[in-house]
Short mmCIF file of C-alpha atoms and ligand atoms in Angstrom, two decimals:
data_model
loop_
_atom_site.label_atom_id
_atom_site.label_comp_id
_atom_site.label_asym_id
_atom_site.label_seq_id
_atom_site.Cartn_x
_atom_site.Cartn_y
_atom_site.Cartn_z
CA UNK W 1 0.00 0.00 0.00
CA UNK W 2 1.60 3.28 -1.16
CA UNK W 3 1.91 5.88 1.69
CA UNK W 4 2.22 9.37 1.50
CA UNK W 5 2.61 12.89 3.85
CA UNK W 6 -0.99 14.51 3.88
CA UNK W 7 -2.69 17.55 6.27
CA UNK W 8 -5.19 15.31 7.78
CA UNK W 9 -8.30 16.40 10.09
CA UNK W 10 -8.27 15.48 13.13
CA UNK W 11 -11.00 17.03 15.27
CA UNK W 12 -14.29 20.02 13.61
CA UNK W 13 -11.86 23.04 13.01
CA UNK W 14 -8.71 22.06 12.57
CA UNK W 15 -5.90 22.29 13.34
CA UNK W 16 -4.81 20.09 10.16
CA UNK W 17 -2.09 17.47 11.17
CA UNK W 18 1.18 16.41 9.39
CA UNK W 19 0.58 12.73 8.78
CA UNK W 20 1.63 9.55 7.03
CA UNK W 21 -1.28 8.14 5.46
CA UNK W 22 -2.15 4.95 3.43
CA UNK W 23 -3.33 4.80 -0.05
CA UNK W 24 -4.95 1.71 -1.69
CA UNK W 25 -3.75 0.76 -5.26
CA UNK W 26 -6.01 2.26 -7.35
CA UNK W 27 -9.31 -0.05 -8.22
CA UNK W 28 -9.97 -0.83 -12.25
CA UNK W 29 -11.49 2.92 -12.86
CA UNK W 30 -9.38 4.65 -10.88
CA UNK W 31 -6.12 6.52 -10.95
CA UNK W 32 -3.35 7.14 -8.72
CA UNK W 33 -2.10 10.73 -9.05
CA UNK W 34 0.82 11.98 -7.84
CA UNK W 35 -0.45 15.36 -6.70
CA UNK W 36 2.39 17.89 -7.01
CA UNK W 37 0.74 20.73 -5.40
CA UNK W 38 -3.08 21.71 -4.59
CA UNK W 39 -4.91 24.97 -4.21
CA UNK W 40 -6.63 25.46 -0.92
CA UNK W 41 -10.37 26.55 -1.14
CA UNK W 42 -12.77 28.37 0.90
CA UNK W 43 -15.20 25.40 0.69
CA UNK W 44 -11.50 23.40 2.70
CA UNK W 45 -12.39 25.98 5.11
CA UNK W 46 -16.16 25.20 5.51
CA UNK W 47 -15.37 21.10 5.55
CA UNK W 48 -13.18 22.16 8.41
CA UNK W 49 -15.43 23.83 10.60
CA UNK W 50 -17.90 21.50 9.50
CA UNK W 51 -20.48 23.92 7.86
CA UNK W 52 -20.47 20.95 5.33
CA UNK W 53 -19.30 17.60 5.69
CA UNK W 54 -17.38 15.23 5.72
CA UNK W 55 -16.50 15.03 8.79
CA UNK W 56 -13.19 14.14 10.74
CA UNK W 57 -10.77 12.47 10.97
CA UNK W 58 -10.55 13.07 7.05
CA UNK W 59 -8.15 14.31 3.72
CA UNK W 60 -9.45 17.27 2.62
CA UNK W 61 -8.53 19.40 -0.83
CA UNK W 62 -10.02 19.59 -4.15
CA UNK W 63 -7.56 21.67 -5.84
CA UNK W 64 -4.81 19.19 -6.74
CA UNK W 65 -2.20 19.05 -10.16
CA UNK W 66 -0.37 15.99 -10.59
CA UNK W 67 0.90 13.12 -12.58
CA UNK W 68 -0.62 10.18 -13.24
CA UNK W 69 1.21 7.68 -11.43
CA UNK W 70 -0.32 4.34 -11.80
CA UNK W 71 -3.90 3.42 -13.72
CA UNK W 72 -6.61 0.58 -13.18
CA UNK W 73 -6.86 -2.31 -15.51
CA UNK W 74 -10.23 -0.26 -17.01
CA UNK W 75 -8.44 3.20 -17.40
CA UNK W 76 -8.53 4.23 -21.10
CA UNK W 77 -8.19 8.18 -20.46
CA UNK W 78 -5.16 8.80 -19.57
CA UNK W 79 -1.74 6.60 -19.17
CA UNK W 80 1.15 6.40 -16.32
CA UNK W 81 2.96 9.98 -16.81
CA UNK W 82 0.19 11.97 -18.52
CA UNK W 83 0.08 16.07 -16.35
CA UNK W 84 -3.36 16.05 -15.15
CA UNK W 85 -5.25 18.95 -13.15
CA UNK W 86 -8.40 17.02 -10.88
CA UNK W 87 -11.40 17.99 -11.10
CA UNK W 88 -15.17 17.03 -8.96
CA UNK W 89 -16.31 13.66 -9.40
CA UNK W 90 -19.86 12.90 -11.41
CA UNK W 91 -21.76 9.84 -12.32
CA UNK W 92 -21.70 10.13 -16.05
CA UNK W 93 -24.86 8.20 -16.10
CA UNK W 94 -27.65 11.06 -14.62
CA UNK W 95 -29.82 12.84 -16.90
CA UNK W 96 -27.07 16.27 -16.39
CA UNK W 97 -24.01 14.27 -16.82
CA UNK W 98 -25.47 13.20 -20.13
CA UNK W 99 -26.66 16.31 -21.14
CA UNK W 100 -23.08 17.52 -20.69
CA UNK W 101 -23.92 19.42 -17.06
CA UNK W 102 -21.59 17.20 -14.70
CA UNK W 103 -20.92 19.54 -12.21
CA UNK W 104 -24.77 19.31 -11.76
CA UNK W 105 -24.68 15.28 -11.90
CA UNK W 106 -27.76 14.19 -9.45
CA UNK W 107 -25.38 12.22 -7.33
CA UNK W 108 -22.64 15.73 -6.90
CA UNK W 109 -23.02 16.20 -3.19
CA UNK W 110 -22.83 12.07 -2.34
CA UNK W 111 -19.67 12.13 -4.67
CA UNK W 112 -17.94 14.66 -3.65
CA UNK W 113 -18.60 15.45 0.04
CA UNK W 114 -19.14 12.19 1.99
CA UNK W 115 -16.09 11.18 2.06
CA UNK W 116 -16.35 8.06 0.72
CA UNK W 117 -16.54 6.47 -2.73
CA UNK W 118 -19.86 5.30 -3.63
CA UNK W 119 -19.68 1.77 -2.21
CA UNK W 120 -18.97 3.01 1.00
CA UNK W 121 -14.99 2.57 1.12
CA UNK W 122 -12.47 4.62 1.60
CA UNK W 123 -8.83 4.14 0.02
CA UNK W 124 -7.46 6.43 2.61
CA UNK W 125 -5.87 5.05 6.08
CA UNK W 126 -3.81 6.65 8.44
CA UNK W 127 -0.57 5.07 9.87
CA UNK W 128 -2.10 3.11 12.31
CA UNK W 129 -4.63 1.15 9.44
CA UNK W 130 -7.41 3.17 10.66
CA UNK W 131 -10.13 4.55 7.97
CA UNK W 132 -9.87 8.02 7.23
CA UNK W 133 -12.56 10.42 5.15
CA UNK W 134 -11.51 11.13 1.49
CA UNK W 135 -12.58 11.15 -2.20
CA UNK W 136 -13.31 14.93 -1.42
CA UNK W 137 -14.54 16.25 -4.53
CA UNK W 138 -13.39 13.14 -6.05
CA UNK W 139 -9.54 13.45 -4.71
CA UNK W 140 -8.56 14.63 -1.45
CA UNK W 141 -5.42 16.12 -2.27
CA UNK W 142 -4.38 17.20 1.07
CA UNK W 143 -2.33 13.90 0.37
CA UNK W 144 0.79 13.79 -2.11
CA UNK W 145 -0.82 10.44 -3.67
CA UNK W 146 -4.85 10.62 -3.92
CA UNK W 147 -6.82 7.42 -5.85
CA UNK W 148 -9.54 9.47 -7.96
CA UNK W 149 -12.21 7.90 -10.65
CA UNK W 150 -11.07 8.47 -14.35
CA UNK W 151 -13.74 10.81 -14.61
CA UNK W 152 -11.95 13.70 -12.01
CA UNK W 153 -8.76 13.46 -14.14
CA UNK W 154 -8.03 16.16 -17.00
CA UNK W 155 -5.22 15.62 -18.99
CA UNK W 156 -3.18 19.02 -19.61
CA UNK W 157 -0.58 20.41 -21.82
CA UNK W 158 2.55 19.13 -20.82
CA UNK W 159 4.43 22.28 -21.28
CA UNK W 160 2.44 24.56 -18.37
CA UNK W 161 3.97 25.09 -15.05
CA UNK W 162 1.65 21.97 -13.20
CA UNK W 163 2.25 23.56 -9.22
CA UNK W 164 -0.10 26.15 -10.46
CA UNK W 165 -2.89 23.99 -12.38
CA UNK W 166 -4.41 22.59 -9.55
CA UNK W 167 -7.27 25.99 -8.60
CA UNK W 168 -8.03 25.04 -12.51
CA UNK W 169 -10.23 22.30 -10.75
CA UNK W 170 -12.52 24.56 -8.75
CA UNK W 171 -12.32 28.25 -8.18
CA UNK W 172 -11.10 29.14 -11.20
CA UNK W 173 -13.54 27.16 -13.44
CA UNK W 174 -16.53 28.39 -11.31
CA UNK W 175 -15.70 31.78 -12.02
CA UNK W 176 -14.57 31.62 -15.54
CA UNK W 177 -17.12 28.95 -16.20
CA UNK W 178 -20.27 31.26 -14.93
CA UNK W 179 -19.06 33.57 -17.82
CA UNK W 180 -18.09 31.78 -20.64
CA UNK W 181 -21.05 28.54 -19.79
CA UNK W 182 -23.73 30.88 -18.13
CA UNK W 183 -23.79 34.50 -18.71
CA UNK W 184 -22.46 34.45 -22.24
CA UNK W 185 -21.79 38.27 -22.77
CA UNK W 186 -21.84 39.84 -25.98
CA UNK W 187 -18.99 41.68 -26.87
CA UNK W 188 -18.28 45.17 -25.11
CA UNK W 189 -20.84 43.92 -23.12
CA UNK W 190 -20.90 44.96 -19.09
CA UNK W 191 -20.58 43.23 -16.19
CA UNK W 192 -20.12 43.15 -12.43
CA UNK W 193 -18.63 41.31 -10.52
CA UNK W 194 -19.31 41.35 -6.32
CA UNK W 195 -16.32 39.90 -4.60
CA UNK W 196 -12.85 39.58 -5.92
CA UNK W 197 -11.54 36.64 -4.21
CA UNK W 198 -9.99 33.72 -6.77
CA UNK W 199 -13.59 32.91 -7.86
CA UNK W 200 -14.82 36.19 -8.74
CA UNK W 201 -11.04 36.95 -9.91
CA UNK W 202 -11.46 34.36 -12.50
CA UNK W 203 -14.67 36.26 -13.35
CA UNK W 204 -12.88 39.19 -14.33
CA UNK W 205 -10.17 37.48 -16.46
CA UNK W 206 -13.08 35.41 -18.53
CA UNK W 207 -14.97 38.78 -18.59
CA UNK W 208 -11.52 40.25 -20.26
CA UNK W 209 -11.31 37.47 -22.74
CA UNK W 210 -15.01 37.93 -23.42
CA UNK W 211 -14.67 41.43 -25.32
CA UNK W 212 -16.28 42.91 -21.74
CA UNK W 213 -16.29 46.62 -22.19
CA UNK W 214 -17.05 47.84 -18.69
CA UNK W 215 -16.00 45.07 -15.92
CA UNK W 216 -16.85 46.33 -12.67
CA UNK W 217 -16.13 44.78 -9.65
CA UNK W 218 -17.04 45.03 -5.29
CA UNK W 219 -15.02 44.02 -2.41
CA UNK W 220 -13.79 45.28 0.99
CA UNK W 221 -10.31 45.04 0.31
CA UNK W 222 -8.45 47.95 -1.81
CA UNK W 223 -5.83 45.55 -2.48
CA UNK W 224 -7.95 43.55 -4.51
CA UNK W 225 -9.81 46.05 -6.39
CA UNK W 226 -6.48 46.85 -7.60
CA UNK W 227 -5.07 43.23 -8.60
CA UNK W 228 -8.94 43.37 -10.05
CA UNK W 229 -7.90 46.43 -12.16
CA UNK W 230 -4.49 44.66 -13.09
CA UNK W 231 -6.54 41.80 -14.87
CA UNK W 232 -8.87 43.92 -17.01
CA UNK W 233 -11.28 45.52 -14.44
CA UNK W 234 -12.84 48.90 -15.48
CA UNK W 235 -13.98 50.01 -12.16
CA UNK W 236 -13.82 49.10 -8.89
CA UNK W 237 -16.07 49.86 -5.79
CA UNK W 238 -15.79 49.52 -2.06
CA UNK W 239 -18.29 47.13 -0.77
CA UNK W 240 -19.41 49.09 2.19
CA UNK W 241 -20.61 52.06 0.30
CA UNK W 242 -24.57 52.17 1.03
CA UNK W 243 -25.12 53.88 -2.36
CA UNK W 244 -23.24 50.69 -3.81
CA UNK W 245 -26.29 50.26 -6.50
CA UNK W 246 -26.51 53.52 -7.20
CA UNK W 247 -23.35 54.43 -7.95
CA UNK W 248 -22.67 51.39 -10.67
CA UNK W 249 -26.01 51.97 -12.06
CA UNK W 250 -25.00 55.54 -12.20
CA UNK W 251 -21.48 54.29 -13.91
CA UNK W 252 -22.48 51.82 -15.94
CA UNK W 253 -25.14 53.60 -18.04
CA UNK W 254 -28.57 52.24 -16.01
CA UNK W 255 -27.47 49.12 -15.48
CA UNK W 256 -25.16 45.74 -16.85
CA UNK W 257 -26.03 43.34 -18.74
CA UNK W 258 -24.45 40.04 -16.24
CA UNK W 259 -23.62 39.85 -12.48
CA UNK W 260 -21.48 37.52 -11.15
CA UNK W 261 -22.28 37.01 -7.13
CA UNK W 262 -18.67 35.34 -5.85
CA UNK W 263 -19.83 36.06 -2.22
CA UNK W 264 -22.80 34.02 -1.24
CA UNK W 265 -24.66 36.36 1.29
CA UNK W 266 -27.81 37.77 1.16
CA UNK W 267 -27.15 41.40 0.48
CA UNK W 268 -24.54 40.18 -2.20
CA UNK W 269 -27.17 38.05 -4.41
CA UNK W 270 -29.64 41.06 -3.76
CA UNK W 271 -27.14 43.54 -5.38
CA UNK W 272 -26.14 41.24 -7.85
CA UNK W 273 -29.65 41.77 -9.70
CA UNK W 274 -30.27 45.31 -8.62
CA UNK W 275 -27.46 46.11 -10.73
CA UNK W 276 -28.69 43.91 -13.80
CA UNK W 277 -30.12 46.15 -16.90
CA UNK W 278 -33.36 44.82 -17.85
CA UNK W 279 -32.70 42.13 -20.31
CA UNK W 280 -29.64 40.83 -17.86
CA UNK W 281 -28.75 38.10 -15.95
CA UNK W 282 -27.13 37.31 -12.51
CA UNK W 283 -24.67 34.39 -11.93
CA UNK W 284 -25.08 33.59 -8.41
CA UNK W 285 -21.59 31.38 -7.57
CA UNK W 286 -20.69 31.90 -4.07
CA UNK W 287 -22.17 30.05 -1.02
CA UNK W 288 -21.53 31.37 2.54
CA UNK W 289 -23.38 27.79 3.73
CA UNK W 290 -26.98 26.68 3.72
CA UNK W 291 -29.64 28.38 5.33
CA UNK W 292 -29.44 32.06 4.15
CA UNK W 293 -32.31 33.41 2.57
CA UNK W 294 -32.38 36.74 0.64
CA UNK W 295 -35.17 39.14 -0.59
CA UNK W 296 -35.83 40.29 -3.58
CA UNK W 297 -37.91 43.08 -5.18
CA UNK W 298 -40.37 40.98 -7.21
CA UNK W 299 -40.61 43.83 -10.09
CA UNK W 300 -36.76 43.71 -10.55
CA UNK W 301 -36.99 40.43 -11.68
CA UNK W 302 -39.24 41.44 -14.59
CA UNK W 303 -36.67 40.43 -17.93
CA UNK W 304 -33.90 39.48 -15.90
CA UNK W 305 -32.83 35.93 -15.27
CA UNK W 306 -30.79 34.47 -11.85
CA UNK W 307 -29.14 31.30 -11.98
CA UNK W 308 -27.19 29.70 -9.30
CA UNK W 309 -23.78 27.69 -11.01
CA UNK W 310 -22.00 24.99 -9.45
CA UNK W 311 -18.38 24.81 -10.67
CA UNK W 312 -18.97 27.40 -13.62
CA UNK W 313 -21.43 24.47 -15.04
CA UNK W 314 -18.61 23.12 -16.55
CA UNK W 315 -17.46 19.92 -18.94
CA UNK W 316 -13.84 20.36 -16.87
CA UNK W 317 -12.22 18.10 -19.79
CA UNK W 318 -13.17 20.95 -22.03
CA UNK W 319 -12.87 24.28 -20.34
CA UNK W 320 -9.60 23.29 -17.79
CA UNK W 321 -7.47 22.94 -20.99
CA UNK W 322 -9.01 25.78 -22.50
CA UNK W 323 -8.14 27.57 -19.78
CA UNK W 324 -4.51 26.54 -19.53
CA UNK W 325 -4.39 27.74 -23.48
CA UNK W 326 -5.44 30.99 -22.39
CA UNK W 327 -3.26 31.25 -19.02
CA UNK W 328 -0.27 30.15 -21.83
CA UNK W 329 -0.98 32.87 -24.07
CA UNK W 330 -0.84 35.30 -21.01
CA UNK W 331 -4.87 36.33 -21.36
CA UNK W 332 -6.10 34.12 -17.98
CA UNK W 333 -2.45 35.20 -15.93
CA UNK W 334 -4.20 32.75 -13.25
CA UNK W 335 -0.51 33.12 -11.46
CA UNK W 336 -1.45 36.65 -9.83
CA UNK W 337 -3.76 34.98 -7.75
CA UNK W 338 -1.44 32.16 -6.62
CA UNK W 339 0.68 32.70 -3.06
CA UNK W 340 2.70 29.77 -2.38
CA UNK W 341 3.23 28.15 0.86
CA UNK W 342 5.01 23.87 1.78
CA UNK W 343 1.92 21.31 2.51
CA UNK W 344 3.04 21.89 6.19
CA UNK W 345 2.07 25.56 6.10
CA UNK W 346 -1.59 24.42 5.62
CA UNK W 347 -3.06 26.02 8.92
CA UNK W 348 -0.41 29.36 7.85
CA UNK W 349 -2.40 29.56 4.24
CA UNK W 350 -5.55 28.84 5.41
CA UNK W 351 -5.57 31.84 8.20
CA UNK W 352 -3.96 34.13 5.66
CA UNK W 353 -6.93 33.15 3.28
CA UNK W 354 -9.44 33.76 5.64
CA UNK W 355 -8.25 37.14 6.37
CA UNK W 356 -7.98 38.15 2.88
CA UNK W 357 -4.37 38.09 3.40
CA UNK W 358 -3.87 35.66 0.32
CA UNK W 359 -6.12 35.58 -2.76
CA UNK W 360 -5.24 31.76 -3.68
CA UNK W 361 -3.10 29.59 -1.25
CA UNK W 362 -1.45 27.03 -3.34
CA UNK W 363 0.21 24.09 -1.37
CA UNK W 364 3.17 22.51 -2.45
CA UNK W 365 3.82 18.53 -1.98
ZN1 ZN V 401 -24.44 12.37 -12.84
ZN1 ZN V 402 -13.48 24.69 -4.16
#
């Protein structure tokens, strides 16, 4: 049984440990990646403090870039070497997987959140033999070797830097996915975007490969209104201003055409579509946790469309490499976001990412 250093929880908010664990050989669908480094997420952060499960002792991360190390006697995707970026698991079978919506598959939160494949096992142990959680979103790659389904492997160019792949997987593709999938602008098009961590970040960049004309974009920080600016925003405003509608309706000529909600409270979603133009529509992307309700004004909803997106509603073995094209050709620079930090700075990273320190943590096996 291959064994591997992984940031394992132990107990509902962390600390996360320094561990040998035990991976099984991978099982005829699976693959056993090599995980050379792994973003950390704010949904890491929720799993941790249990707003969401699964719960302890288990290997968190859902962020990871690797190589393939070994494949299952049923593997025909990719082959022993191949750069691959993970992405959530899916059924493939559900009505949404096979109308090309995986990241809605019927089955997404039993996949990716119990912590255990579908069967009930787990190919994650800790030194001792004992079971811990894993398959989170289909990987776990907290650990430096994580068993995943074929299906949560992307195969990638094998000339981009992999150590900064891995957010490819999640925040970035929910951001840039809600744009390019969802919102579809038109070009010189507008568009706001509420929140400029590495979700609504990657917003901005797909807005700036769009043809967006006016990109507008809310936070608290200053410091990341200004990396905002740096990858093609058009305006930025502070978040606490109680005029906040009025002044982009005010900027943008009465209104955008798409808002992108990165932020997941109520007052967020609510200015997401008091922004909107009439004809627009409002990605809603973010999730603070269940539970929160928010108000609208029924007549602003009159031509205007709100959809909430689950990883940017994307086919990940089309838009990852897509993305990795653009990154290449310097039009998604996804490395501004990155901050690096050693696996064993986990707990470091994670408290610089909740206090907006960092924009994207990336972890380094
Ligand atoms: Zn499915
Ligand atoms: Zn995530």
């Amino acid at each position: 049984m291959p064994t591997s250093r992984a940031a394992v929880l132990r107990a509902k908010g962390g600390p996360f440990a320094i561990e040998d664990v035990r991976i099984e050989e991978p099982r005829p669908t699976e693959v056993l990646v090599r995980v050379v480094a792994t973003g950390l997420c704010h949904t890491d952060l929720l799993a941790r403090d249990q707003v969401m499960p699964p719960g302890p002792p288990a290997v968190l991360g859902h962020e990871g870039s690797g190589v393939v190390e070994a494949v299952g006697a049923g593997v025909r995707s990719v082959a022993v070497g191949d750069p691959v970026v993970l992405a959530p698991a899916s059924c493939g079978r559900c009505v949404n997987c096979l109308g090309a919506h995986p990241m809605q598959c019927r089955t997404f939160l039993g996949l990716n959140l119990r912590g255990r494949r579908p069967d009930g096992s787990t190919a994650y142990r800790g030194a001792d033999g004992t079971e811990l959680g894993g398959h989170f979103f289909g990987q776990s790659s907290f650990s430096g070797l994580v068993v995943a389904d074929e299906r949560c492997v992307v195969r990638v160019r094998p000339d981009a830097p992999l150590e900064l792949l891995g957010p490819l997987g999640c925040g970035l593709q929910t951001g840039a996915g809600a744009v390019f999938n969802v919102l579809k602008p038109r070009p010189a098009g507008s568009i706001a975007v509420f929140g400029a961590g590495a979700v609504g970040l990657a917003a901005v960049m797909a807005a700036a490969v769009a043809g967006c004309r006016d990109i507008v974009v809310v936070d608290l920080h200053p410091g990341r209104l200004a990396l905002a600016a740096e990858l093609g925003a058009t305006a930025g405003f502070d978040a606490a201003d109680d005029d906040l509608v009025k002044q982009i309706t005010e900027a943008t000529g009465g209104g955008v055409d798409h808002a992108v909600d990165a932020v997941g409270l109520p007052q967020t979603v609510r200015n997401a579509v008091d922004v909107l133009h009439v004809g627009g529509s409002a990605a809603v992307v973010g999730s603070a946790g269940t539970g929160r309700e928010v108000s609208l004004d029924i007549s602003r909803l009159f031509g205007r469309t709100v959809t909430g997106v689950v990883e940017g509603d994307s086919v990940p073995g089309i838009l990852i490499p897509q993305l990795v094209d653009l990154f290449l050709a310097g039009r998604f620079p996804l490395d501004k976001l990155i901050t690096r930090y050693g696996l064993a700075q986990v707990n470091e990273a994670a408290a610089d990412a909740a206090a907006g320190r960092v924009v994207k943590p990336v972890l380094t096996h």
